[in-house]
Short mmCIF file of C-alpha atoms and ligand atoms in Angstrom, two decimals:
data_model
loop_
_atom_site.label_atom_id
_atom_site.label_comp_id
_atom_site.label_asym_id
_atom_site.label_seq_id
_atom_site.Cartn_x
_atom_site.Cartn_y
_atom_site.Cartn_z
CA MET Y 1 -61.26 4.56 -46.63
CA ILE Y 2 -61.53 1.90 -49.29
CA GLY Y 3 -61.90 -0.78 -46.64
CA LYS Y 4 -64.58 1.25 -45.08
CA TYR Y 5 -66.39 1.64 -48.35
CA PHE Y 6 -66.56 -2.11 -48.95
CA MET Y 7 -67.48 -2.68 -45.38
CA GLN Y 8 -70.46 -0.42 -45.80
CA PHE Y 9 -71.54 -2.23 -48.90
CA ARG Y 10 -71.24 -5.66 -47.24
CA THR Y 11 -73.18 -4.56 -44.10
CA SER Y 12 -76.19 -3.45 -46.09
CA TRP Y 13 -76.18 -6.62 -48.17
CA LEU Y 14 -76.17 -8.92 -45.21
CA ALA Y 15 -78.75 -6.94 -43.34
CA GLY Y 16 -81.08 -6.57 -46.36
CA PRO Y 17 -84.24 -8.47 -47.09
CA LEU Y 18 -84.17 -11.29 -49.64
CA LEU Y 19 -84.79 -9.17 -52.68
CA GLY Y 20 -82.30 -6.60 -51.49
CA LEU Y 21 -79.79 -9.39 -51.02
CA VAL Y 22 -80.04 -10.49 -54.69
CA VAL Y 23 -79.87 -6.91 -55.99
CA SER Y 24 -76.92 -6.07 -53.82
CA LEU Y 25 -74.95 -9.16 -54.59
CA LYS Y 26 -75.46 -8.43 -58.34
CA SER Y 27 -74.28 -4.92 -57.97
CA VAL Y 28 -71.20 -6.01 -55.93
CA PHE Y 29 -70.17 -8.44 -58.65
CA ALA Y 30 -71.09 -6.02 -61.45
CA LEU Y 31 -68.80 -3.34 -60.09
CA ASP Y 32 -65.95 -2.88 -62.51
CA LEU Y 33 -62.77 -2.57 -60.44
CA THR Y 34 -60.63 -1.21 -63.25
CA ARG Y 35 -59.79 2.44 -63.75
CA ALA Y 36 -61.95 2.45 -66.90
CA GLY Y 37 -64.88 1.10 -64.88
CA GLU Y 38 -64.50 3.81 -62.31
CA ILE Y 39 -64.50 6.48 -65.03
CA LYS Y 40 -67.69 5.30 -66.61
CA GLU Y 41 -69.85 4.32 -63.61
CA CYS Y 42 -70.53 6.11 -60.37
CA ALA Y 43 -71.68 3.53 -57.70
CA VAL Y 44 -74.03 4.37 -54.91
CA GLY Y 45 -72.23 6.17 -52.13
CA GLU Y 46 -69.06 6.77 -54.14
CA ILE Y 47 -69.34 10.54 -54.41
CA SER Y 48 -67.11 11.96 -51.75
CA THR Y 49 -65.22 15.27 -51.37
CA TRP Y 50 -62.37 16.54 -49.29
CA THR Y 51 -63.49 19.30 -46.89
CA ASP Y 52 -61.77 22.08 -48.81
CA GLY Y 53 -64.63 24.01 -50.36
CA ALA Y 54 -68.35 24.55 -50.72
CA ASP Y 55 -69.90 23.61 -54.03
CA LYS Y 56 -72.11 26.29 -55.58
CA ALA Y 57 -74.68 26.20 -58.41
CA VAL Y 58 -73.66 28.01 -61.59
CA PRO Y 59 -75.73 31.19 -61.77
CA TYR Y 60 -75.89 31.12 -65.59
CA ALA Y 61 -77.70 28.85 -68.08
CA SER Y 62 -74.58 28.37 -70.13
CA LEU Y 63 -70.84 29.09 -70.07
CA ASN Y 64 -68.47 30.58 -72.61
CA PHE Y 65 -64.83 29.63 -72.57
CA LEU Y 66 -62.59 32.14 -74.35
CA TYR Y 67 -58.97 30.89 -75.01
CA ASN Y 68 -56.07 33.22 -75.43
CA PRO Y 69 -53.17 31.31 -76.96
CA THR Y 70 -50.56 34.01 -76.17
CA GLY Y 71 -47.57 32.50 -74.28
CA ALA Y 72 -48.53 28.88 -74.91
CA PRO Y 73 -45.63 26.36 -75.02
CA PRO Y 74 -44.96 26.02 -78.83
CA TRP Y 75 -45.92 22.32 -78.96
CA PHE Y 76 -49.48 23.12 -77.88
CA SER Y 77 -50.96 24.63 -81.03
CA GLU Y 78 -53.97 26.95 -80.85
CA ASN Y 79 -56.11 24.30 -82.54
CA LEU Y 80 -55.01 21.53 -80.20
CA VAL Y 81 -55.84 23.48 -77.01
CA ALA Y 82 -59.12 24.74 -78.54
CA GLU Y 83 -60.01 21.05 -79.22
CA LEU Y 84 -59.17 20.02 -75.66
CA ILE Y 85 -61.29 22.77 -74.23
CA GLN Y 86 -64.16 21.70 -76.55
CA ARG Y 87 -63.82 18.13 -75.45
CA ALA Y 88 -63.89 19.02 -71.79
CA SER Y 89 -66.93 21.32 -72.25
CA ASN Y 90 -68.82 18.69 -74.29
CA LYS Y 91 -68.38 16.18 -71.42
CA TRP Y 92 -69.21 18.68 -68.73
CA SER Y 93 -72.33 19.75 -70.61
CA GLU Y 94 -73.79 16.25 -69.73
CA CYS Y 95 -74.53 17.92 -66.32
CA GLY Y 96 -77.08 20.15 -68.00
CA ILE Y 97 -75.11 23.34 -68.62
CA SER Y 98 -74.18 23.97 -72.20
CA ALA Y 99 -70.93 25.71 -73.20
CA GLN Y 100 -69.35 27.38 -76.11
CA SER Y 101 -65.72 27.93 -76.70
CA SER Y 102 -63.80 30.39 -78.88
CA ILE Y 103 -60.35 31.87 -79.36
CA GLY Y 104 -59.51 35.49 -78.68
CA ASP Y 105 -57.22 37.74 -76.68
CA GLN Y 106 -59.66 40.21 -75.18
CA PRO Y 107 -62.10 39.13 -72.44
CA HIS Y 108 -65.59 40.55 -72.75
CA TYR Y 109 -66.01 42.25 -69.41
CA LEU Y 110 -69.75 42.50 -69.74
CA MET Y 111 -70.30 38.79 -70.40
CA ASN Y 112 -70.86 37.43 -66.95
CA ASN Y 113 -70.76 33.76 -68.08
CA GLU Y 114 -67.42 34.09 -69.87
CA VAL Y 115 -64.37 32.25 -68.52
CA PHE Y 116 -61.10 33.60 -69.90
CA ILE Y 117 -58.37 30.91 -70.25
CA SER Y 118 -54.79 32.12 -70.59
CA TRP Y 119 -51.21 31.16 -69.98
CA ASN Y 120 -49.68 32.85 -66.98
CA ASP Y 121 -46.95 31.69 -64.59
CA ILE Y 122 -47.41 34.43 -62.03
CA LYS Y 123 -51.22 33.92 -61.77
CA SER Y 124 -50.96 30.15 -61.63
CA GLN Y 125 -48.65 30.48 -58.65
CA GLY Y 126 -46.57 27.31 -59.21
CA ASN Y 127 -49.67 25.16 -59.96
CA ILE Y 128 -50.02 23.48 -63.35
CA GLY Y 129 -53.39 25.28 -63.63
CA ALA Y 130 -55.43 27.60 -61.33
CA SER Y 131 -58.83 29.12 -61.31
CA ASP Y 132 -59.91 32.53 -60.06
CA LEU Y 133 -63.68 32.03 -59.67
CA SER Y 134 -64.59 35.59 -58.81
CA GLN Y 135 -62.66 37.00 -61.73
CA ARG Y 136 -63.70 34.17 -64.05
CA ARG Y 137 -60.11 33.46 -65.10
CA LEU Y 138 -58.48 30.10 -65.68
CA TYR Y 139 -54.73 30.15 -65.77
CA LEU Y 140 -52.33 27.54 -67.21
CA SER Y 141 -48.66 27.51 -66.37
CA PRO Y 142 -46.27 27.55 -69.35
CA SER Y 143 -43.22 26.78 -67.10
CA VAL Y 144 -44.75 23.72 -65.43
CA PHE Y 145 -45.45 22.19 -68.85
CA LYS Y 146 -41.94 23.13 -69.97
CA ASN Y 147 -40.50 21.33 -66.88
CA LEU Y 148 -42.63 18.33 -67.57
CA ARG Y 149 -41.39 18.16 -71.11
CA GLU Y 150 -37.75 18.38 -69.97
CA MET Y 151 -38.26 15.65 -67.38
CA ARG Y 152 -40.14 13.29 -69.72
CA PRO Y 153 -39.47 14.25 -73.35
CA SER Y 154 -41.28 11.18 -74.79
CA TYR Y 155 -44.42 11.69 -72.70
CA ASP Y 156 -47.36 13.22 -74.57
CA ALA Y 157 -48.36 16.05 -72.23
CA SER Y 158 -51.62 16.76 -74.13
CA TYR Y 159 -53.12 14.15 -71.74
CA THR Y 160 -51.95 16.29 -68.76
CA LEU Y 161 -53.25 19.44 -70.44
CA GLN Y 162 -56.65 17.80 -71.06
CA MET Y 163 -56.87 16.78 -67.46
CA THR Y 164 -55.77 20.20 -66.19
CA LEU Y 165 -58.40 21.97 -68.39
CA SER Y 166 -61.20 19.47 -67.39
CA HIS Y 167 -60.31 19.90 -63.72
CA GLU Y 168 -60.13 23.72 -63.71
CA MET Y 169 -63.19 24.07 -65.92
CA GLY Y 170 -65.08 21.84 -63.42
CA HIS Y 171 -64.56 24.50 -60.72
CA PHE Y 172 -66.56 26.84 -62.98
CA TYR Y 173 -69.38 24.24 -63.18
CA GLY Y 174 -69.81 24.74 -59.43
CA LEU Y 175 -67.57 21.87 -58.10
CA VAL Y 176 -65.61 23.98 -55.71
CA ALA Y 177 -64.58 21.19 -53.29
CA HIS Y 178 -62.06 18.63 -54.56
CA SER Y 179 -63.18 15.03 -55.02
CA ARG Y 180 -61.91 12.31 -52.73
CA ARG Y 181 -62.38 9.70 -55.42
CA CYS Y 182 -58.92 9.24 -56.99
CA VAL Y 183 -60.12 8.84 -60.54
CA ASP Y 184 -62.33 11.86 -60.66
CA VAL Y 185 -60.96 14.72 -62.71
CA LEU Y 186 -61.69 16.97 -59.74
CA SER Y 187 -59.68 14.78 -57.29
CA TYR Y 188 -56.51 15.27 -55.39
CA TYR Y 189 -54.76 12.22 -54.16
CA LYS Y 190 -53.65 13.05 -50.61
CA ASN Y 191 -54.47 15.69 -47.97
CA ASN Y 192 -52.05 17.43 -45.62
CA SER Y 193 -52.53 14.76 -42.95
CA GLY Y 194 -51.49 12.06 -45.48
CA GLU Y 195 -55.03 10.62 -45.96
CA LEU Y 196 -55.40 9.02 -49.36
CA CYS Y 197 -58.15 9.34 -51.96
CA ASN Y 198 -60.69 6.52 -52.43
CA ILE Y 199 -60.18 3.87 -55.08
CA ARG Y 200 -61.99 0.55 -55.80
CA ASP Y 201 -58.75 -1.41 -56.08
CA ARG Y 202 -55.63 0.15 -54.44
CA ALA Y 203 -53.39 -2.09 -56.58
CA GLU Y 204 -54.59 -0.22 -59.68
CA PHE Y 205 -53.22 3.12 -58.46
CA ALA Y 206 -49.57 2.46 -59.40
CA ARG Y 207 -50.35 1.04 -62.84
CA VAL Y 208 -50.63 4.45 -64.56
CA ILE Y 209 -48.64 7.63 -64.21
CA GLU Y 210 -51.77 9.69 -63.75
CA TYR Y 211 -54.72 7.85 -62.19
CA ARG Y 212 -56.98 10.88 -62.50
CA SER Y 213 -59.17 10.83 -65.54
CA ALA Y 214 -58.45 13.31 -68.34
CA LEU Y 215 -62.19 14.09 -68.76
CA PRO Y 216 -64.98 14.32 -66.15
CA THR Y 217 -65.98 10.94 -64.84
CA ALA Y 218 -69.53 9.62 -64.16
CA CYS Y 219 -69.17 10.80 -60.49
CA ASP Y 220 -67.85 14.25 -61.54
CA ILE Y 221 -70.91 14.66 -63.80
CA GLU Y 222 -73.34 13.30 -61.17
CA ARG Y 223 -71.97 15.69 -58.60
CA CYS Y 224 -72.30 18.51 -61.14
CA ARG Y 225 -75.98 17.55 -61.70
CA ARG Y 226 -76.72 17.50 -57.96
CA ILE Y 227 -75.16 20.97 -57.49
CA ASN Y 228 -76.97 22.50 -60.46
CA ARG Y 229 -80.42 20.94 -60.38
ZN1 ZN E 1 -58.77 22.30 -58.23
#
């Protein structure tokens, strides 16, 4: 898939008129191949999704994320999680949908734009996080985070929690399908047939434990804009 991506780029540059040639050459060389580059820029043709869902515009002008800290692993303080939710929603709001976040243990059933975030092993069904779009519930798994801490006591799992929140919150911004671009927060790396996600430089993949960004990338935001315009 990566090979194909570069092939497509090269084909259009050789076939293009003189002006196109200059512009395309510049953009080929300007493309930042590092993970940081992939996070901050979304090149033409890079938005790609797995065929696992249909994106859907958000039917509200804004979203409210209500966080219930009950049952959280003790190392994730109420304030820390609230801050991670705020960071994710600040970034997602670049797509044109504003969001507010607050802490509380009772969902407001009459507020249609409220997403209730809570810790629940049963509802998250073995996933680190899960989203129930029709019920507007976002679940985080305490036991998966406990296992992660046992396996890697020195690893700061707030990165993983930030990534999980950004990913699950993205589903509520209308990104239902998963991204095929490895670095996108909405990505998954491999499908059931063993096909891999797309990356600018495959050698970069192994350099970090988690290639996926902790916050929405330029392509996540661009896809969100297209869905919601
Ligand atoms: Zn997902």
